[in-house]
Amino acid sequence: MAIASVHNLVVRYGRFTALNGLSCEIPEGCTGLLGPNGAGKTTLLKTILGFVKPTSGTATILGMDILEAGAAIRQKVGLMPEQDCHIPGMTAVQFVAYAGELAGMPTSQALRRAHEVLDYCGLGEARYRNVETYSTGMKQRIKLAQALVHGPKLLLLDEPTNGLDPAGREDMLELVRSVSHGKGLNVLVSSHLLPDIERVCDRVIVVMKGELRAQGTIKDLKKIEGQPIDIELRELSPAFVAAMQAKGASVMPPKRTTYRIQIKGLPQDAAAIAMQAAKESGAQIRGFSQAERSLEDAFMDAISSSGPPVPPPPAVGGKI
Amino acid sequence: MASSPIADLSYRNYDGPLEPPINRWWAIAKMSIRLSLKKKGFWVWAVLSGYWYMILLAVFYFVDAQASVVSGKQNPFFANLVWKDQFLNGFAIGQLLLFVLALLIGAGAIANDNRANALLVYLSKPCSKLDYVVGKWLGIFIPITAVTAVPTLLFYAYCLMSYRSYGFVTQDPWLIVKLFGMILIPGFFHASAALGISSLFQQGRLAGATYAAFYFFGIFFTKAMQSIIVMSGLNDITGSGSSAPAFVKNLYYCSVDGIQIAVAKVILHTDGSPPLAGPGPAAKLGVVPAPSGWIFIPAFFAICGLFMLLAWSRIRAVEVVG
């Protein structure tokens, strides 16, 4: 089931077109919104929240139309913005409780929940400190806490690891991964950092120049056409290559001791042929896996394609 | 023995009550007021702002206690007082301190939020721009109005209990209603002006300095006009007041304090008199008559409206590209 559907969304800032007929479906679970800087990721988030009025097109979030139910949507959505943001003059617990009150929580519930969420985000010890004295990592965490306090159904994270050191980045990604898996919370992570997306998301949407370029599971995007296989040998073996070629396989130049081989037929047939070739050539196979490209390669392919936007596939139940 | 915590510290969804996503302005106003009340300076200036009423109370008490009055006759000091002018004086004299209070709680209202990108927090919750502006406005209006109201109403209560025989009620039976109108003026003006000016800046201090410059320039201008009026009045001791042109008398009210005092005079329906003075020719010297309510009340609301419009136009959740 899709938690958000976007249809032909066009957003213009004066003459600049930030979103150009974008259509996509955001399924349940954790989805990454990928794109280079200026691709329109943040604009899409802002449009979803009603900060920006679309020039044309429609979108529904959790079944509510963005043009008609802005406040109701924002009550069910939590935003962790890219920029540092807090309310001056408040301690962390006051700030998070206030964010809960703004979302409609009764005061006592908001305070109780603020303590709970701050503990969860690892700020329990610093809850009575003024937010302005926080380090960058702590500020990122408190942005997550204020977005989570009212128990949103959809969490929008805009560059959640921005400005964090490696340890802070690890912690933040772990937090995001834990809230987005098995907690009934759907997450849309906007980032241009592919390793971050690969680490926490199951699906991605690739946006470029305000248009959809690709969407689907990360596994699908990383698949290579023709489903080649990678065979790792103990050492390089020209005899093995010759044997495979004799059986009709195309063999790509090796990387270290791994050959990428493409052969017609099912992967299990390819395995049998490879084993046969190894036996014939005296090569020792140490590894055998379905070949896939890196997410970076898949992303570069998607953004370098200049064709029309890929139409969104039908929503697939993909809650992880 | 297990080393894991007894409490479940993993994330749990909130499934408690949520109020409908409307009228979030009250949450914003409440928090703004709470933050104001936390400031020590607020309490200091709030107490000081009623200092003239405290002086009046002391003077009245000692005059009452010390004056030898012939039995059966009224104390001439109280008998000659114009009661509503005492409130007008308390209001006018407290203006500077109310302004300081407005700077303290209002100058950073939007400017500090701009600096901290707080709008992204507010507007990503079910708060509209209207909720934000109204909430912030009330967050300044309510404290200033309360600070104006407390000494005024306490002084009214004291006078009501002590000086009914001196015409406190009979001089103007509707005084209490008029006072309620007067009490609202500083809060209304300062909340609007502070928000408007604050929205222009990213630093509360800069906004405060700008409002202060605006205020003190107005004071300087007002004093210049007052000098002209007093000089004109020196040649006329018949009690008919200054012979300065009417437009100069109107210009006297063209400042932050001035316009508030003008509206207060219109509401109380008095020209005012020097502190502790009764009616009579001498009391008219240096007193600028009440201006036309038809001009100054609309002007008051127009100025407040312009400041609010300024704040409204400056509050944006997104940076515009291109």
XYZ file of C-alpha atoms in Angstrom:
642
model
C 0.000 0.000 0.000
C 1.326 3.439 -0.906
C 1.460 5.991 1.880
C 1.917 8.837 -0.585
C 1.057 9.273 -4.249
C 2.271 12.141 -6.349
C 0.774 12.814 -9.774
C 2.252 15.212 -12.330
C 3.413 17.628 -9.673
C 4.790 20.897 -11.001
C 6.335 23.442 -8.639
C 7.817 26.692 -9.876
C 9.700 29.407 -8.011
C 9.292 32.298 -10.401
C 10.876 31.110 -13.660
C 12.717 28.243 -12.007
C 10.953 24.902 -12.245
C 11.834 22.851 -9.196
C 9.494 19.930 -9.858
C 8.571 19.184 -13.434
C 5.612 16.817 -13.691
C 6.880 14.477 -10.998
C 4.835 11.331 -10.439
C 5.748 8.654 -7.939
C 4.409 6.391 -5.248
C 5.970 6.154 -1.814
C 5.334 2.708 -0.394
C 5.238 1.717 3.266
C 8.580 1.154 4.939
C 11.749 3.125 4.509
C 12.229 4.862 1.178
C 15.182 6.893 0.041
C 14.723 10.009 -2.025
C 17.861 10.319 -4.092
C 19.093 13.042 -6.332
C 21.983 15.425 -6.778
C 21.888 18.869 -5.191
C 19.099 20.952 -6.699
C 17.226 17.911 -8.011
C 14.029 18.916 -6.204
C 14.138 16.598 -3.199
C 13.634 19.289 -0.576
C 10.984 20.975 -2.705
C 9.076 17.691 -2.861
C 9.183 17.434 0.936
C 8.053 21.025 1.320
C 5.229 20.503 -1.141
C 4.106 17.390 0.696
C 3.948 19.470 3.892
C 2.110 22.336 2.241
C 4.961 24.867 2.550
C 4.911 25.279 -1.213
C 1.796 25.396 -3.356
C 2.167 23.330 -6.520
C 1.581 25.075 -9.825
C -0.257 21.992 -11.024
C -0.661 18.336 -10.211
C -1.893 16.596 -7.117
C -0.573 14.513 -4.286
C -2.147 12.514 -1.508
C -0.347 11.751 1.731
C -1.784 9.060 3.996
C -4.938 9.334 1.913
C -5.261 13.115 2.352
C -4.996 15.672 -0.440
C -2.124 18.133 0.067
C -4.227 20.992 -1.265
C -7.120 20.441 1.122
C -5.769 18.866 4.277
C -2.435 20.565 4.925
C -2.848 20.816 8.712
C -4.227 17.286 9.053
C -1.302 15.942 7.023
C 1.237 17.807 9.143
C -0.318 16.327 12.265
C 0.422 12.840 10.924
C 3.837 13.667 9.495
C 7.097 14.494 11.238
C 9.756 16.590 9.525
C 13.427 16.614 10.362
C 14.662 19.554 8.282
C 18.099 19.799 6.759
C 18.957 23.102 8.414
C 19.607 23.517 12.111
C 16.345 24.524 13.700
C 15.183 24.951 17.237
C 13.189 27.389 19.295
C 15.463 29.834 21.095
C 15.572 30.023 24.869
C 14.395 26.484 25.572
C 15.884 23.377 27.083
C 15.668 20.187 25.053
C 12.769 18.812 27.027
C 10.840 22.079 26.777
C 11.494 22.246 23.056
C 10.392 18.700 22.317
C 7.345 18.961 24.598
C 6.415 22.225 22.906
C 6.731 20.559 19.501
C 4.303 17.933 20.786
C 1.882 20.598 21.972
C 2.082 22.314 18.609
C 1.123 19.018 17.020
C -1.947 18.824 19.244
C -0.786 16.728 22.193
C -2.152 17.642 25.619
C 0.518 19.371 27.735
C 1.030 16.539 30.214
C 1.243 13.910 27.477
C 3.647 16.069 25.485
C 5.988 16.402 28.455
C 5.908 12.676 29.235
C 6.489 11.790 25.623
C 9.307 14.365 25.290
C 11.265 12.592 28.030
C 10.639 9.246 26.352
C 11.708 10.400 22.886
C 14.789 12.213 24.191
C 15.864 9.055 25.951
C 15.345 7.139 22.762
C 17.351 9.634 20.712
C 20.232 9.459 23.172
C 19.726 12.917 24.690
C 18.423 11.779 28.049
C 21.415 13.131 29.928
C 21.333 16.478 28.165
C 17.599 17.072 28.285
C 17.803 20.053 30.634
C 20.471 21.850 28.654
C 19.583 24.780 26.436
C 19.385 23.540 22.849
C 21.568 26.438 21.690
C 24.512 24.910 23.568
C 24.233 21.569 21.753
C 26.858 20.177 19.391
C 25.985 19.510 15.743
C 25.334 15.837 16.416
C 23.055 16.640 19.320
C 21.197 19.183 17.235
C 20.570 16.505 14.617
C 19.233 14.214 17.295
C 16.941 16.813 18.753
C 15.558 17.543 15.304
C 14.717 13.858 15.077
C 13.184 13.935 18.568
C 10.896 16.867 17.758
C 9.819 15.126 14.573
C 8.996 11.904 16.433
C 7.345 13.322 19.543
C 3.750 13.256 18.308
C 4.005 9.743 16.904
C 3.835 10.521 13.188
C 2.818 7.907 10.652
C 5.285 9.283 8.127
C 8.674 10.702 8.998
C 10.409 12.948 6.481
C 14.153 13.161 6.997
C 16.009 15.754 4.972
C 19.741 14.968 4.913
C 19.716 13.426 8.397
C 23.486 12.930 8.528
C 24.381 16.428 7.414
C 27.441 17.756 9.232
C 27.963 14.680 11.383
C 31.305 13.050 12.114
C 31.644 9.331 11.224
C 30.615 8.128 14.676
C 27.663 10.537 14.788
C 26.656 9.461 11.317
C 26.698 5.808 12.344
C 24.555 6.579 15.385
C 22.070 8.603 13.382
C 21.746 5.937 10.700
C 21.212 3.322 13.372
C 18.472 5.470 14.923
C 16.784 5.957 11.564
C 17.040 2.282 10.755
C 15.576 1.248 14.068
C 12.563 3.611 13.879
C 11.840 2.636 10.304
C 11.850 -1.120 10.751
C 9.201 -2.913 12.716
C 7.851 0.151 14.528
C 4.925 0.980 12.283
C 6.580 4.179 11.163
C 7.142 4.947 7.489
C 10.197 6.979 6.628
C 11.198 8.983 3.585
C 14.894 9.859 3.705
C 16.079 12.555 1.352
C 19.799 12.498 0.752
C 22.483 12.604 -1.857
C 24.681 10.295 0.222
C 24.201 6.890 -1.378
C 25.835 4.820 1.373
C 23.421 6.338 3.902
C 20.437 5.486 1.755
C 21.704 1.991 1.079
C 22.229 1.450 4.770
C 18.738 2.387 5.978
C 16.333 2.168 3.040
C 14.695 -0.684 1.227
C 13.435 1.293 -1.732
C 14.567 4.408 -3.523
C 13.133 7.123 -5.697
C 15.659 8.888 -7.921
C 14.881 12.467 -8.870
C 16.791 14.671 -11.268
C 15.896 18.170 -12.450
C 12.500 17.802 -10.824
C 11.669 14.649 -12.738
C 11.449 11.023 -11.680
C 14.334 9.003 -13.109
C 13.920 5.655 -11.353
C 12.165 4.011 -8.485
C 12.007 0.561 -6.932
C 13.778 -1.614 -4.411
C 17.501 -1.084 -4.040
C 18.019 -4.732 -4.947
C 16.151 -4.283 -8.233
C 18.022 -1.110 -9.096
C 21.355 -2.808 -8.547
C 20.478 -5.698 -10.856
C 22.386 -5.834 -14.137
C 20.632 -6.562 -17.379
C 21.153 -10.206 -18.450
C 21.748 -11.310 -14.855
C 25.504 -12.057 -15.096
C 27.265 -13.970 -12.359
C 30.518 -13.304 -10.549
C 32.824 -16.272 -10.128
C 35.751 -15.936 -7.776
C 38.654 -18.312 -8.432
C 41.615 -19.169 -6.234
C 43.843 -17.567 -8.870
C 43.471 -16.210 -12.384
C 42.982 -19.001 -14.893
C 43.094 -18.387 -18.652
C 42.154 -22.031 -19.125
C 38.924 -21.491 -17.196
C 38.134 -18.450 -19.378
C 38.765 -20.505 -22.510
C 36.559 -23.324 -21.226
C 33.717 -20.914 -20.425
C 33.993 -19.204 -23.812
C 33.898 -22.635 -25.466
C 30.541 -23.175 -23.718
C 29.159 -19.960 -25.199
C 29.697 -17.615 -22.209
C 30.984 -14.103 -22.500
C 33.668 -13.349 -19.934
C 34.516 -9.824 -18.866
C 38.037 -8.830 -17.788
C 38.685 -9.992 -14.229
C 38.752 -7.874 -11.103
C 41.408 -9.441 -8.874
C 40.479 -13.133 -9.169
C 36.795 -12.618 -9.960
C 35.384 -13.100 -13.442
C 32.015 -11.677 -14.450
C 30.367 -14.130 -16.771
C 27.196 -13.795 -18.779
C 25.583 -16.861 -20.223
C 22.156 -17.568 -21.602
C 19.810 -19.526 -19.404
C 18.947 -19.679 -15.732
C 21.501 -18.848 -13.006
C 21.505 -22.480 -11.843
C 22.388 -23.546 -15.422
C 25.217 -21.015 -15.394
C 26.441 -22.502 -12.129
C 26.485 -25.977 -13.579
C 28.364 -24.784 -16.661
C 30.903 -22.934 -14.505
C 31.501 -25.991 -12.348
C 31.988 -28.067 -15.477
C 34.454 -25.508 -16.917
C 36.361 -25.419 -13.615
C 36.628 -29.196 -13.622
C 37.898 -29.185 -17.176
C 40.432 -26.398 -16.623
C 41.568 -27.420 -13.149
C 40.516 -24.058 -11.690
C 39.333 -23.815 -8.103
C 36.090 -21.876 -7.570
C 35.915 -20.026 -4.289
C 32.815 -17.914 -4.732
C 29.753 -17.727 -6.869
C 27.227 -14.899 -6.743
C 24.681 -13.045 -8.779
C 26.522 -10.026 -10.167
C 25.143 -6.628 -9.273
C 26.301 -3.109 -9.749
C 26.800 -0.653 -6.945
C 24.011 1.724 -5.997
C 26.295 4.515 -7.160
C 26.442 2.982 -10.662
C 22.671 2.503 -10.673
C 22.212 6.096 -9.545
C 24.619 7.453 -12.154
C 22.794 5.471 -14.837
C 19.457 6.832 -13.674
C 20.503 10.461 -13.579
C 22.410 10.321 -16.837
C 19.412 8.984 -18.744
C 17.836 11.883 -20.593
C 14.601 10.194 -21.595
C 11.170 10.917 -20.214
C 10.541 10.143 -16.558
C 10.049 6.494 -15.770
C 6.374 5.853 -15.077
C 5.843 4.608 -11.548
C 5.190 0.906 -11.271
C 2.071 -0.202 -9.447
C 2.394 -0.005 -5.679
C 3.827 -3.121 -4.172
C 3.213 -4.169 -0.600
C 6.700 -3.900 0.677
C 6.592 -3.302 4.381
C 9.767 -4.619 5.909
C 22.066 -11.511 36.040
C 20.860 -9.788 32.927
C 22.693 -6.580 32.080
C 19.910 -5.120 29.894
C 17.794 -2.299 31.309
C 14.505 -3.160 32.921
C 12.707 -0.398 30.997
C 11.996 -0.798 27.305
C 14.008 2.017 25.765
C 13.222 1.188 22.144
C 11.006 3.482 20.105
C 7.308 3.217 20.775
C 4.669 4.958 18.758
C 2.439 7.528 20.435
C -1.172 6.465 20.467
C -2.515 8.954 22.990
C -4.964 11.773 22.297
C -4.313 14.485 19.735
C -6.388 17.632 19.605
C -7.803 18.631 16.196
C -5.247 20.508 14.089
C -6.896 23.905 14.595
C -6.316 26.932 16.817
C -2.701 26.137 17.546
C -2.188 29.849 18.251
C -3.024 29.349 21.880
C -0.187 26.844 22.327
C 2.203 29.391 20.790
C 0.851 32.234 22.939
C 1.098 30.140 26.107
C 4.706 29.220 25.421
C 5.642 32.820 24.551
C 4.105 33.991 27.828
C 5.858 31.218 29.751
C 9.207 32.252 28.277
C 8.531 35.908 29.129
C 7.643 35.092 32.716
C 10.903 33.174 33.080
C 12.894 36.345 32.505
C 13.875 38.135 35.709
C 13.955 41.423 33.843
C 10.300 41.027 33.032
C 9.355 41.076 36.703
C 11.671 43.993 37.486
C 10.302 46.180 34.710
C 6.747 45.034 35.360
C 6.941 46.205 38.965
C 8.685 49.440 37.995
C 6.128 50.257 35.320
C 3.519 50.961 37.986
C 5.799 53.210 39.998
C 3.695 56.338 39.509
C 0.665 54.620 40.980
C 2.794 53.637 43.968
C 3.883 57.255 44.411
C 0.275 58.373 44.129
C -0.801 55.848 46.726
C 1.914 57.039 49.086
C 1.039 60.705 48.533
C -2.680 60.071 48.988
C -2.065 58.036 52.104
C 0.089 60.713 53.727
C -2.175 63.548 52.682
C -5.048 61.611 54.196
C -3.187 60.839 57.355
C -1.373 64.115 57.920
C -3.683 66.828 56.647
C -5.604 68.625 59.380
C -9.099 68.886 58.048
C -11.796 70.889 59.707
C -14.440 68.497 60.809
C -17.297 68.217 58.305
C -15.308 69.757 55.457
C -13.625 67.956 52.617
C -9.867 67.809 52.171
C -9.255 70.434 49.457
C -6.475 68.362 47.908
C -8.806 65.497 47.089
C -11.789 67.692 46.389
C -9.904 69.414 43.558
C -8.541 66.283 41.925
C -9.737 65.206 38.507
C -9.686 61.464 39.125
C -9.467 60.199 35.607
C -6.449 62.447 35.021
C -4.615 60.524 37.727
C -5.074 57.373 35.680
C -4.034 59.159 32.521
C -0.863 60.359 34.266
C -0.117 56.881 35.591
C -0.602 55.555 32.077
C 1.555 58.231 30.434
C 4.365 58.088 32.994
C 4.582 54.296 32.769
C 4.977 54.372 28.987
C 8.763 54.281 28.899
C 8.866 51.291 31.209
C 6.208 49.474 29.233
C 8.281 50.121 26.142
C 11.333 48.556 27.808
C 9.158 45.594 28.706
C 7.988 45.338 25.105
C 11.614 45.338 23.964
C 12.449 42.622 26.438
C 9.698 40.229 25.434
C 8.852 41.357 21.926
C 11.983 42.379 20.058
C 13.175 38.822 19.603
C 9.743 37.307 19.061
C 10.249 36.650 15.368
C 13.876 37.750 14.895
C 15.221 35.010 17.158
C 12.983 32.487 15.436
C 14.405 33.633 12.109
C 17.927 33.112 13.418
C 17.160 29.622 14.708
C 15.008 28.571 11.722
C 12.223 27.977 14.220
C 9.588 28.567 11.546
C 10.430 25.176 10.122
C 9.474 23.662 13.450
C 6.273 25.668 13.794
C 5.052 25.274 10.264
C 5.943 21.596 9.948
C 3.429 21.031 12.729
C -0.269 21.662 12.137
C 0.195 25.406 12.691
C -0.705 27.922 10.033
C 1.015 31.218 9.460
C -2.041 32.840 11.043
C -1.661 30.660 14.156
C 1.969 31.724 14.369
C 1.313 35.442 14.003
C -1.695 35.472 16.340
C 0.134 33.315 18.896
C 3.203 35.529 18.861
C 1.055 38.670 19.024
C -0.900 37.389 22.018
C 2.365 36.317 23.629
C 3.353 39.992 23.800
C -0.100 41.527 24.163
C -1.211 39.508 27.187
C 1.829 40.163 29.431
C 1.949 43.888 28.614
C -1.788 44.252 29.128
C -1.558 42.404 32.437
C 1.312 44.642 33.558
C -0.705 47.727 32.587
C -3.874 46.417 34.178
C -2.653 45.333 37.609
C -1.495 48.708 39.019
C -4.321 50.578 37.286
C -7.034 48.354 38.695
C -5.431 48.176 42.140
C -5.280 51.966 42.228
C -8.895 52.116 41.069
C -9.928 49.709 43.827
C -8.048 51.750 46.437
C -9.625 55.003 45.304
C -13.056 53.392 45.101
C -12.773 52.274 48.693
C -11.259 55.493 50.004
C -12.430 58.496 47.984
C -16.057 57.982 47.010
C -16.921 60.988 49.144
C -14.576 63.084 46.974
C -16.483 62.304 43.819
C -14.399 59.389 42.669
C -17.451 57.616 41.297
C -19.710 60.568 40.567
C -17.114 62.498 38.530
C -17.218 59.760 35.892
C -19.413 56.715 36.627
C -18.103 54.972 33.488
C -14.468 55.366 34.470
C -13.912 51.665 35.079
C -15.194 50.799 31.596
C -12.974 53.470 30.066
C -10.016 52.172 32.041
C -10.527 48.728 30.573
C -10.319 50.334 27.139
C -7.196 52.291 28.102
C -5.470 49.239 29.545
C -5.555 47.499 26.183
C -3.711 50.275 24.324
C -0.022 49.581 25.187
C -0.315 45.843 24.690
C -2.051 46.306 21.367
C 0.448 48.815 20.051
C 3.655 47.254 21.349
C 2.659 43.732 20.300
C 1.990 44.899 16.744
C 5.046 47.162 16.469
C 7.445 44.707 18.099
C 6.288 41.872 15.842
C 6.512 43.991 12.703
C 10.005 45.246 13.483
C 11.165 41.876 14.794
C 10.167 40.174 11.556
C 12.679 42.323 9.663
C 15.713 40.956 11.479
C 17.612 37.785 12.292
C 18.758 39.074 15.673
C 16.520 40.167 18.525
C 19.058 42.777 19.574
C 19.021 44.441 16.184
C 15.243 44.479 16.195
C 15.289 45.949 19.699
C 17.795 48.618 18.728
C 15.669 49.574 15.733
C 12.497 49.805 17.793
C 14.382 51.840 20.419
C 15.669 54.225 17.740
C 12.145 54.596 16.421
C 10.844 55.199 19.938
C 13.435 57.733 21.019
C 13.292 59.627 17.757
C 9.556 59.934 18.383
C 10.194 61.171 21.919
C 12.646 63.770 20.611
C 10.109 64.930 18.043
C 7.359 65.046 20.655
C 9.498 67.118 22.998
C 10.207 69.550 20.203
C 6.490 69.927 19.557
C 5.825 70.279 23.287
C 8.386 73.073 23.506
C 6.594 74.952 20.745
C 3.258 74.438 22.496
C 4.590 75.555 25.893
C 6.312 78.604 24.411
C 3.085 79.567 22.729
C 1.209 79.113 25.985
C 3.526 81.276 28.062
C 2.041 84.441 26.599
C -1.427 83.330 27.537
C -2.030 82.881 31.230
C -5.764 83.308 30.974
C -6.213 79.618 31.083
C -7.377 79.114 27.564
C -4.285 77.030 26.862
C -1.605 77.325 24.224
C -2.126 79.321 21.083
C 0.048 76.947 19.067
C -1.499 75.891 15.749
C -3.721 72.792 15.825
C -1.414 70.782 13.580
C 1.450 71.292 16.044
C -0.806 69.978 18.799
C -1.578 66.952 16.652
C 2.099 66.432 15.807
C 2.756 66.272 19.540
C 1.070 62.882 19.474
C 3.157 61.520 16.603
C 5.342 59.117 18.543
C 5.045 55.667 20.064
C 4.020 57.115 23.416
C 2.180 60.022 21.870
C -0.316 58.041 19.866
C -1.061 55.831 22.846
C -1.615 58.832 25.106
C -3.785 60.415 22.425
C -6.027 57.369 22.252
C -6.100 57.161 26.058
C -7.216 60.820 26.240
C -9.916 60.136 23.687
C -11.131 57.082 25.592
C -11.045 58.834 28.995
C -12.481 61.970 27.405
C -10.055 64.326 29.099
C -7.289 66.721 28.135
C -5.336 65.658 31.169
C -3.640 67.786 33.780
C -0.197 67.903 35.327
C 0.396 65.292 38.004
C -1.444 65.945 41.255
C -2.927 69.188 39.930
C -6.568 70.035 40.138
C -8.609 71.942 37.596
C -7.887 75.608 36.995
C -5.995 77.984 34.712
C -2.504 77.065 35.966
C -3.119 73.407 35.322
C -3.732 74.086 31.656
C -0.198 75.308 31.084
C 1.789 72.795 29.110
C -1.172 70.504 28.710
C -1.897 69.518 25.138
C -5.614 69.043 24.565
C -7.018 65.683 23.546
C -6.834 65.216 19.796
C -9.698 64.248 17.557
C -10.693 60.643 18.102
C -11.864 60.486 14.508
C -8.287 60.910 13.375
C -6.245 59.230 16.057
C -8.207 56.055 16.723
C -8.219 55.037 13.036
C -4.556 56.108 12.823
C -3.733 53.940 15.836
C -5.340 50.874 14.279
C -3.855 51.647 10.867
C -0.315 51.793 12.319
C -0.841 48.558 14.236
C -2.305 46.985 11.090
C 0.675 48.075 9.009
C 3.107 46.529 11.467
C 1.110 43.304 11.428
C 1.020 43.343 7.648
C 4.776 43.760 7.638
C 5.184 40.764 9.940
C 2.764 38.722 7.830
C 4.627 39.466 4.625
C 8.011 38.611 6.150
C 7.060 35.238 7.586
C 7.875 32.521 5.082
C 8.589 28.880 5.643
C 10.684 28.466 2.528
C 13.445 30.333 0.829
C 12.391 31.363 -2.644
C 14.740 30.299 -5.434
C 15.305 32.342 -8.574
